[in-house]
PDB file of C-alpha atoms in Angstrom:
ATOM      1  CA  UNK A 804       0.000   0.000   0.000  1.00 49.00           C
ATOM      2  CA  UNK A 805       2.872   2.296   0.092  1.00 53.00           C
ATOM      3  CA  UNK A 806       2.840   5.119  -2.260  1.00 59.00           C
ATOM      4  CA  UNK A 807       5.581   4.735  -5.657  1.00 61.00           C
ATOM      5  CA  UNK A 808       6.954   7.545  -7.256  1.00 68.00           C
ATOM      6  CA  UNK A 809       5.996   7.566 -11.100  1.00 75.00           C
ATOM      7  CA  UNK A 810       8.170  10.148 -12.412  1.00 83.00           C
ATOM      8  CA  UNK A 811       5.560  12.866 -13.738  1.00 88.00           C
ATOM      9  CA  UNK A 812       8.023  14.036 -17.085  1.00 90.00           C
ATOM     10  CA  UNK A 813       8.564  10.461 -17.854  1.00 90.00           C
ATOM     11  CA  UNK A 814       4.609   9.865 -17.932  1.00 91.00           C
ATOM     12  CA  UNK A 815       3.710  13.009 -19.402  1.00 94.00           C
ATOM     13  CA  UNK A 816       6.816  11.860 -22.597  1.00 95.00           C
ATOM     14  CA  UNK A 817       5.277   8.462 -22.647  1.00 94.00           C
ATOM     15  CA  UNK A 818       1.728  10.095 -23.025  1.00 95.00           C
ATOM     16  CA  UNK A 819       2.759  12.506 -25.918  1.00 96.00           C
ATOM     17  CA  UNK A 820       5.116   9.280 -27.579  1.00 96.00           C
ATOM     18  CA  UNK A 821       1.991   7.090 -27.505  1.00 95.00           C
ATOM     19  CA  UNK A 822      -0.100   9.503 -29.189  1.00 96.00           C
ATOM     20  CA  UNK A 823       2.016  10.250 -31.855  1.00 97.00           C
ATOM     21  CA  UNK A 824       3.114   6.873 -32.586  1.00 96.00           C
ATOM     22  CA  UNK A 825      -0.777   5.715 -32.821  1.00 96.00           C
ATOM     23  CA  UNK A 826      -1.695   8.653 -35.030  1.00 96.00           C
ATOM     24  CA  UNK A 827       1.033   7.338 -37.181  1.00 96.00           C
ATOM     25  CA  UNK A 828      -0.274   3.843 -37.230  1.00 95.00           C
ATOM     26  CA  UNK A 829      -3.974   5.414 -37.753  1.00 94.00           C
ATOM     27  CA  UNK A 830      -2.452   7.186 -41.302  1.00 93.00           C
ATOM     28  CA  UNK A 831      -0.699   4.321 -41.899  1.00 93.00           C
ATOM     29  CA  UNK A 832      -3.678   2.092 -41.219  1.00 92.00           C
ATOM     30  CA  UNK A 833      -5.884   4.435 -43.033  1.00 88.00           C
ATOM     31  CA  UNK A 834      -3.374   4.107 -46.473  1.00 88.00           C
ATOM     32  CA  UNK A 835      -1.993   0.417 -46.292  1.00 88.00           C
ATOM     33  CA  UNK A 836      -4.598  -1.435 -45.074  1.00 84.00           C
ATOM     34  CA  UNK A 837      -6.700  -3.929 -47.284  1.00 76.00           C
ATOM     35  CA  UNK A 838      -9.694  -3.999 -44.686  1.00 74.00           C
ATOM     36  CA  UNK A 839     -13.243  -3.351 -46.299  1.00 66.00           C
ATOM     37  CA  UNK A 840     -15.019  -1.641 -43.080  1.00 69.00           C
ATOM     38  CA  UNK A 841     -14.709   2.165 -42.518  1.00 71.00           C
ATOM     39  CA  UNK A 842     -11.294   2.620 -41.619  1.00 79.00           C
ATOM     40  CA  UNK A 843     -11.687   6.421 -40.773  1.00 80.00           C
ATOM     41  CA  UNK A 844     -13.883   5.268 -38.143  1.00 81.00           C
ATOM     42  CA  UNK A 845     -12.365   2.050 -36.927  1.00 82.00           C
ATOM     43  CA  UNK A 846      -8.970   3.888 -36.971  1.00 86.00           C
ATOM     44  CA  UNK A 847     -10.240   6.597 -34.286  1.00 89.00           C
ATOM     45  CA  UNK A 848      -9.789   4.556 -31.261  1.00 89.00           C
ATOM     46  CA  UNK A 849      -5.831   4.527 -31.660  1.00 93.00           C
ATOM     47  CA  UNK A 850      -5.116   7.226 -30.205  1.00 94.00           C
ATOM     48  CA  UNK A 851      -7.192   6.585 -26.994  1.00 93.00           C
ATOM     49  CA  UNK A 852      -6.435   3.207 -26.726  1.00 90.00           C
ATOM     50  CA  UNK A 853      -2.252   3.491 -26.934  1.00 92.00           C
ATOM     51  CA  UNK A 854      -2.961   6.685 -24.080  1.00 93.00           C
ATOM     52  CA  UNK A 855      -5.271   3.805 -21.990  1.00 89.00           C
ATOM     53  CA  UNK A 856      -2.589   1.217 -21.845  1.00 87.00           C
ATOM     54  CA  UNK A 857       0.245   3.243 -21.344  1.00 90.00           C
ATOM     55  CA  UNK A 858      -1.680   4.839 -18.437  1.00 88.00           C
ATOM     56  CA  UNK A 859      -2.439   1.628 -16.972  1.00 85.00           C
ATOM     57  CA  UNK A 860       1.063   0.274 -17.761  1.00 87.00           C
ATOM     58  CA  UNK A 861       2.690   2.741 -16.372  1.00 85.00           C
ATOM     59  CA  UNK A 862       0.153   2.768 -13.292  1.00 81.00           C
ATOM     60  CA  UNK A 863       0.538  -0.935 -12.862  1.00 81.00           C
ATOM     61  CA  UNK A 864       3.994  -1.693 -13.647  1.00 78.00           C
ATOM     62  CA  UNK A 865       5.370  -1.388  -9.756  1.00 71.00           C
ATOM     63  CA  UNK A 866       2.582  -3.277  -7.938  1.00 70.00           C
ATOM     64  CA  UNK A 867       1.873  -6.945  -8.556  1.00 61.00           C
ATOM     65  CA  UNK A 868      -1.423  -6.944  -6.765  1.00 68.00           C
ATOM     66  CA  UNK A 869      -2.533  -4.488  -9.421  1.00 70.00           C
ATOM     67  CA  UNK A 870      -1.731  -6.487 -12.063  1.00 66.00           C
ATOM     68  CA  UNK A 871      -3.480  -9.792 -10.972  1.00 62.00           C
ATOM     69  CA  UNK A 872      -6.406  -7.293 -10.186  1.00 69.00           C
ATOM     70  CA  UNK A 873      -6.158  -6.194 -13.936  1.00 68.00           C
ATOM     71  CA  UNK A 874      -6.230  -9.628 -15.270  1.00 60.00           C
ATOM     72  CA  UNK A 875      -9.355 -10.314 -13.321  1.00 62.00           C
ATOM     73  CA  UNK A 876     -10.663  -7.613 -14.196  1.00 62.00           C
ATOM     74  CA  UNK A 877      -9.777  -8.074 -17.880  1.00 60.00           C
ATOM     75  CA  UNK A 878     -10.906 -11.435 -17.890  1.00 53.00           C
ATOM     76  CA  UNK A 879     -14.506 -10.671 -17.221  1.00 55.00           C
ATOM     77  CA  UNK A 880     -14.963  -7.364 -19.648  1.00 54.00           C
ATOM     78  CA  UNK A 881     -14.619  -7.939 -23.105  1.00 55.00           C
ATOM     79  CA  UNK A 882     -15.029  -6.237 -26.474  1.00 55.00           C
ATOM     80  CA  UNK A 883     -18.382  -6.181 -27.872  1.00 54.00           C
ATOM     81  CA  UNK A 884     -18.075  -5.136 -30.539  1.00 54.00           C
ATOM     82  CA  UNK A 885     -17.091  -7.762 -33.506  1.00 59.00           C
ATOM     83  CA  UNK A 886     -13.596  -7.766 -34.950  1.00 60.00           C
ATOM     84  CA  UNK A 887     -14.602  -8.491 -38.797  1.00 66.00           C
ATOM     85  CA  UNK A 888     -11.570  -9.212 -40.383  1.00 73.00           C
ATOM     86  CA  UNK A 889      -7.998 -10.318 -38.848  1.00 79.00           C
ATOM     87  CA  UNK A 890      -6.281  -7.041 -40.488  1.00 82.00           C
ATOM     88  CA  UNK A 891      -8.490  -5.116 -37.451  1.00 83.00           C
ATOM     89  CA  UNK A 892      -7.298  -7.131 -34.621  1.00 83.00           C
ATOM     90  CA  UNK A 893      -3.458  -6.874 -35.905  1.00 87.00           C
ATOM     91  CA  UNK A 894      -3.379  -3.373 -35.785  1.00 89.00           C
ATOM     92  CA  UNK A 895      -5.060  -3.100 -32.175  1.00 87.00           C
ATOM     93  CA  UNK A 896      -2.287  -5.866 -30.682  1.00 88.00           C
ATOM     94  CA  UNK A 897       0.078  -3.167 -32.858  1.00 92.00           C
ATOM     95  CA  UNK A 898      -1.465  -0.002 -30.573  1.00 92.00           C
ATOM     96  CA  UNK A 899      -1.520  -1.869 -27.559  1.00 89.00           C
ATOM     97  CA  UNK A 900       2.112  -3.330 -27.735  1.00 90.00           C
ATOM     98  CA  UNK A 901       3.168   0.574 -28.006  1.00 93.00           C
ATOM     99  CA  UNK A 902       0.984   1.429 -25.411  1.00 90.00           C
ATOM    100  CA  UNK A 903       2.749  -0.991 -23.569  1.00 89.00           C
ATOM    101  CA  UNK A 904       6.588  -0.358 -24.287  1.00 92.00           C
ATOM    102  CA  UNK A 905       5.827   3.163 -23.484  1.00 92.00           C
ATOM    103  CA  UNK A 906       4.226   2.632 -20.368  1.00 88.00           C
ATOM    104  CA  UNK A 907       7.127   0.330 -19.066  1.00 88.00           C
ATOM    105  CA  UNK A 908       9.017   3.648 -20.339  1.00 89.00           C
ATOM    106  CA  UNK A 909      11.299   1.361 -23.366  1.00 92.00           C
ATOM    107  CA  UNK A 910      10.752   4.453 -25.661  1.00 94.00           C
ATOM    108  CA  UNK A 911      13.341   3.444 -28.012  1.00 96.00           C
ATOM    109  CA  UNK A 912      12.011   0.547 -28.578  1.00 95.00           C
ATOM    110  CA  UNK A 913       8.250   1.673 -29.220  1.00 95.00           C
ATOM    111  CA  UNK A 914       9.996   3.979 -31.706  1.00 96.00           C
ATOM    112  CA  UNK A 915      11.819   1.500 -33.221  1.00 96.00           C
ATOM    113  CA  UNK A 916       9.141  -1.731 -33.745  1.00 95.00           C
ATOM    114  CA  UNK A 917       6.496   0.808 -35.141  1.00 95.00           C
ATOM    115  CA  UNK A 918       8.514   2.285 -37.622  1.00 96.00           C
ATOM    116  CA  UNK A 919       9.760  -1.415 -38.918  1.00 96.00           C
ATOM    117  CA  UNK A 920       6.387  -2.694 -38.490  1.00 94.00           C
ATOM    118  CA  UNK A 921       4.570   0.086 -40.531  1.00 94.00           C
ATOM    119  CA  UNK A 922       7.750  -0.304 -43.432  1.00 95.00           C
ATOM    120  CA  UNK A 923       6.911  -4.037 -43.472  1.00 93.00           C
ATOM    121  CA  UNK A 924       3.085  -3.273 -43.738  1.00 90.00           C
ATOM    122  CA  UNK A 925       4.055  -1.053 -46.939  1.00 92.00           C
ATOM    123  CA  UNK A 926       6.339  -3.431 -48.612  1.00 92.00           C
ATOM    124  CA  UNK A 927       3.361  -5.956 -48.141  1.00 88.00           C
ATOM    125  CA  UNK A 928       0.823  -3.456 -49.959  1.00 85.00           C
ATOM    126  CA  UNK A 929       3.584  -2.641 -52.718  1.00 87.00           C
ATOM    127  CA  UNK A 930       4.210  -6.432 -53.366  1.00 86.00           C
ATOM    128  CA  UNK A 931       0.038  -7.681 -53.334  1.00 79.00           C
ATOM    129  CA  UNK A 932      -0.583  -4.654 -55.898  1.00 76.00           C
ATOM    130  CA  UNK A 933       2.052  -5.426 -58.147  1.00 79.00           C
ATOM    131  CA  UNK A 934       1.214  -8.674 -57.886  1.00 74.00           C
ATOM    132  CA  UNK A 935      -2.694  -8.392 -58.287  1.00 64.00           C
ATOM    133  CA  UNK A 936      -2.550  -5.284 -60.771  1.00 58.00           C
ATOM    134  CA  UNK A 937      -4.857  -7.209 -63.821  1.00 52.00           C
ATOM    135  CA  UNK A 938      -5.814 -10.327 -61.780  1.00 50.00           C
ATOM    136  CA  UNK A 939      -9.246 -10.007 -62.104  1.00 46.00           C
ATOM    137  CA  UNK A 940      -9.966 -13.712 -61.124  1.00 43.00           C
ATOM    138  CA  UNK A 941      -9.009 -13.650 -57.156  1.00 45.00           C
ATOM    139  CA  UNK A 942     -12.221 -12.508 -55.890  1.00 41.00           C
ATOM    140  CA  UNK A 943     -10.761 -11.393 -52.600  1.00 47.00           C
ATOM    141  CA  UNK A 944      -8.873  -8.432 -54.550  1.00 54.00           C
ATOM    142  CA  UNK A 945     -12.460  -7.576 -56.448  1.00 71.00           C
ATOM    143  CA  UNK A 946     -13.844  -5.710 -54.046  1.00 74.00           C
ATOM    144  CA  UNK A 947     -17.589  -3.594 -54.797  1.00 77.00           C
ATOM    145  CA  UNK A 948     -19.028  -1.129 -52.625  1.00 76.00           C
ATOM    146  CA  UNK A 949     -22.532   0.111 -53.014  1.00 78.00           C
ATOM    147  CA  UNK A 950     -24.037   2.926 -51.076  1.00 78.00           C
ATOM    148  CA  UNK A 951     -27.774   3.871 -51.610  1.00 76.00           C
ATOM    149  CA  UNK A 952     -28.924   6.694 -50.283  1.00 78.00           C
ATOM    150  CA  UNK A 953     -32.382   7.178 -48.990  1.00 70.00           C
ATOM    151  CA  UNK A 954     -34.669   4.395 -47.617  1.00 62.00           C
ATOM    152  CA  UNK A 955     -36.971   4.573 -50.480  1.00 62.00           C
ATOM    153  CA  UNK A 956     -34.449   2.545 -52.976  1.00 61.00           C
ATOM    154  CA  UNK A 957     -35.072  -1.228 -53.418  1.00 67.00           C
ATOM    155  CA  UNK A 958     -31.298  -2.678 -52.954  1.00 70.00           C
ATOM    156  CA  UNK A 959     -32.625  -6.157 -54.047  1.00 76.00           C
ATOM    157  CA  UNK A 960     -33.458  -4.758 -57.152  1.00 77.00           C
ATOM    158  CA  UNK A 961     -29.905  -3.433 -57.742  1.00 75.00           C
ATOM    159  CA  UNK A 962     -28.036  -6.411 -56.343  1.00 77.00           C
ATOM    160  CA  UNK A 963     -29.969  -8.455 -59.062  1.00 81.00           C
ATOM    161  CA  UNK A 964     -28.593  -6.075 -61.721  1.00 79.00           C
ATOM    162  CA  UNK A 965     -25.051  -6.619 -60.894  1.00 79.00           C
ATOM    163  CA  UNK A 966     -25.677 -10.071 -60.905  1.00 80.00           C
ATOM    164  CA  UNK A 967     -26.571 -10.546 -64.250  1.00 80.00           C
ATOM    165  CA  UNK A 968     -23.257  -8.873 -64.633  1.00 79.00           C
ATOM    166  CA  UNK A 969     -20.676 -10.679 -62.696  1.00 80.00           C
ATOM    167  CA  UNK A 970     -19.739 -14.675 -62.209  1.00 77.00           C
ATOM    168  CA  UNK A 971     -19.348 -14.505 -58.509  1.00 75.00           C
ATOM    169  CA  UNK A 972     -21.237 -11.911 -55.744  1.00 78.00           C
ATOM    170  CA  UNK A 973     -20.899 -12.250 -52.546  1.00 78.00           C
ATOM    171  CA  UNK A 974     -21.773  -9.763 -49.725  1.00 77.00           C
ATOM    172  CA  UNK A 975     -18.761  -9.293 -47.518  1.00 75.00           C
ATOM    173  CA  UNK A 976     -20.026  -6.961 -44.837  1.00 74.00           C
ATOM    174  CA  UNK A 977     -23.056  -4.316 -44.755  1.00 76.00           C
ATOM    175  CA  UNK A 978     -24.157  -1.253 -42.492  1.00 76.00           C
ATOM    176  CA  UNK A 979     -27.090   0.747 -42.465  1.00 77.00           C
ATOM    177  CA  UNK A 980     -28.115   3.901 -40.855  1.00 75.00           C
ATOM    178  CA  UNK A 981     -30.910   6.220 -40.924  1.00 75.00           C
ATOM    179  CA  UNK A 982     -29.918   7.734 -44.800  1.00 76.00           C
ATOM    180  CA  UNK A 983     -28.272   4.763 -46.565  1.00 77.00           C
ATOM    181  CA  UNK A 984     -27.515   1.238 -47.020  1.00 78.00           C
ATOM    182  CA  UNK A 985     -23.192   0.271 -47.988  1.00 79.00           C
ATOM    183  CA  UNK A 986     -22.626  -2.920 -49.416  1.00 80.00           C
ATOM    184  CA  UNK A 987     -19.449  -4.416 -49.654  1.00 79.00           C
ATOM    185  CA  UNK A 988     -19.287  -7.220 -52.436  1.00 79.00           C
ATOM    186  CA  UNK A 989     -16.632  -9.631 -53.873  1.00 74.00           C
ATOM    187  CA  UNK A 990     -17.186 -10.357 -57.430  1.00 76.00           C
ATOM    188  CA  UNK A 991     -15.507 -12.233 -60.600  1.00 74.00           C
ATOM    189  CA  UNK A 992     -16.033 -11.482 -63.792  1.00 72.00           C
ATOM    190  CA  UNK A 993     -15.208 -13.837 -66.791  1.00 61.00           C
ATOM    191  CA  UNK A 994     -12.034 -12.204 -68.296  1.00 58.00           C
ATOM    192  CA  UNK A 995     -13.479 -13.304 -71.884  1.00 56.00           C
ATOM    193  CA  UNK A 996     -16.648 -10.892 -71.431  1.00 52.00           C
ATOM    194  CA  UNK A 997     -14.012  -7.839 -70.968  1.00 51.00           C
TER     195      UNK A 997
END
């Protein structure tokens, strides 16, 4: 129960590190990434979340009955909200391991893994776009997004249009709100038709 000194410059550094290091995984995110939700929106919580764990981190880093508190208490909240594609949950292990290295104050080498890991993550995006740059047959590059404003438009009826079109549609994810349905499709088309 005794009181620890956290060193208040160190914090406040690991605080302003964190942040900038997850804004630059939200642009990079934002850029690189092959996800088909909204990654504007998904890419918000970055920020927040590398501040959260360094806080914590740095919070729970000198007591050990802290930290078996936090895994208890970890163990029993969890996310609601549904990861929908493995591309999401690799970037939020990304935050939270900075988050992390800050918090246990290794700044060098938060700085260090997210500027290797964001140069691998472009080399990957170079290489699968060279690679898929007229492959029109690999449905998971052919990627369709619909958005229909207004709830007055029949989206069956279109959907059945751009069947007759295509080989191959199928609906990868869909939201809705009060002014418009997105659709996000893969398709194939037959390369002879072209």
């Amino acid at each position: 129960n005794s009181n620890v000194d956290i060193s208040i410059s160190n914090f406040i550094f690991a605080i302003l590190l964190s942040t900038f290091l997850a804004f630059l995984i939200k642009v990079s995110y934002v850029k690189i990434s092959r996800s088909l939700n909204d990654k504007e929106h998904f890419s918000d919580i970055f920020v927040p979340l590398a501040i959260i764990t360094t806080l914590v981190i740095t919070v729970i880093k000198f007591s050990l009955a802290l930290s078996l508190g936090l895994v208890g208490a970890l163990s029993i909240v969890r996310f609601r909200a549904a990861i929908k594609e493995p591309e999401e949950l690799v970037y939020l292990f990304f935050v939270i391991g900075i988050g992390l290295a800050n918090g246990a104050n290794q700044f060098v080498i938060a700085i260090i893994a997210t500027f290797i890991t964001i140069f691998i993550l472009y080399i990957r995006k170079v290489y699968y776009d060279k690679k898929n740059v007229n492959n029109l047959s690999e449905s998971s590059t052919n990627i369709l997004q619909i958005q229909i404003i207004g709830q007055n438009q029949d989206s069956k009826k279109v959907i059945e249009e751009i069947k007759k079109c295509v080989n191959y549609l199928n609906l990868k994810s869909f939201s809705s709100d009060n002014e418009s349905n997105q659709f996000n499709f893969w398709f194939d088309v037959d390369e002879k038709k072209l």
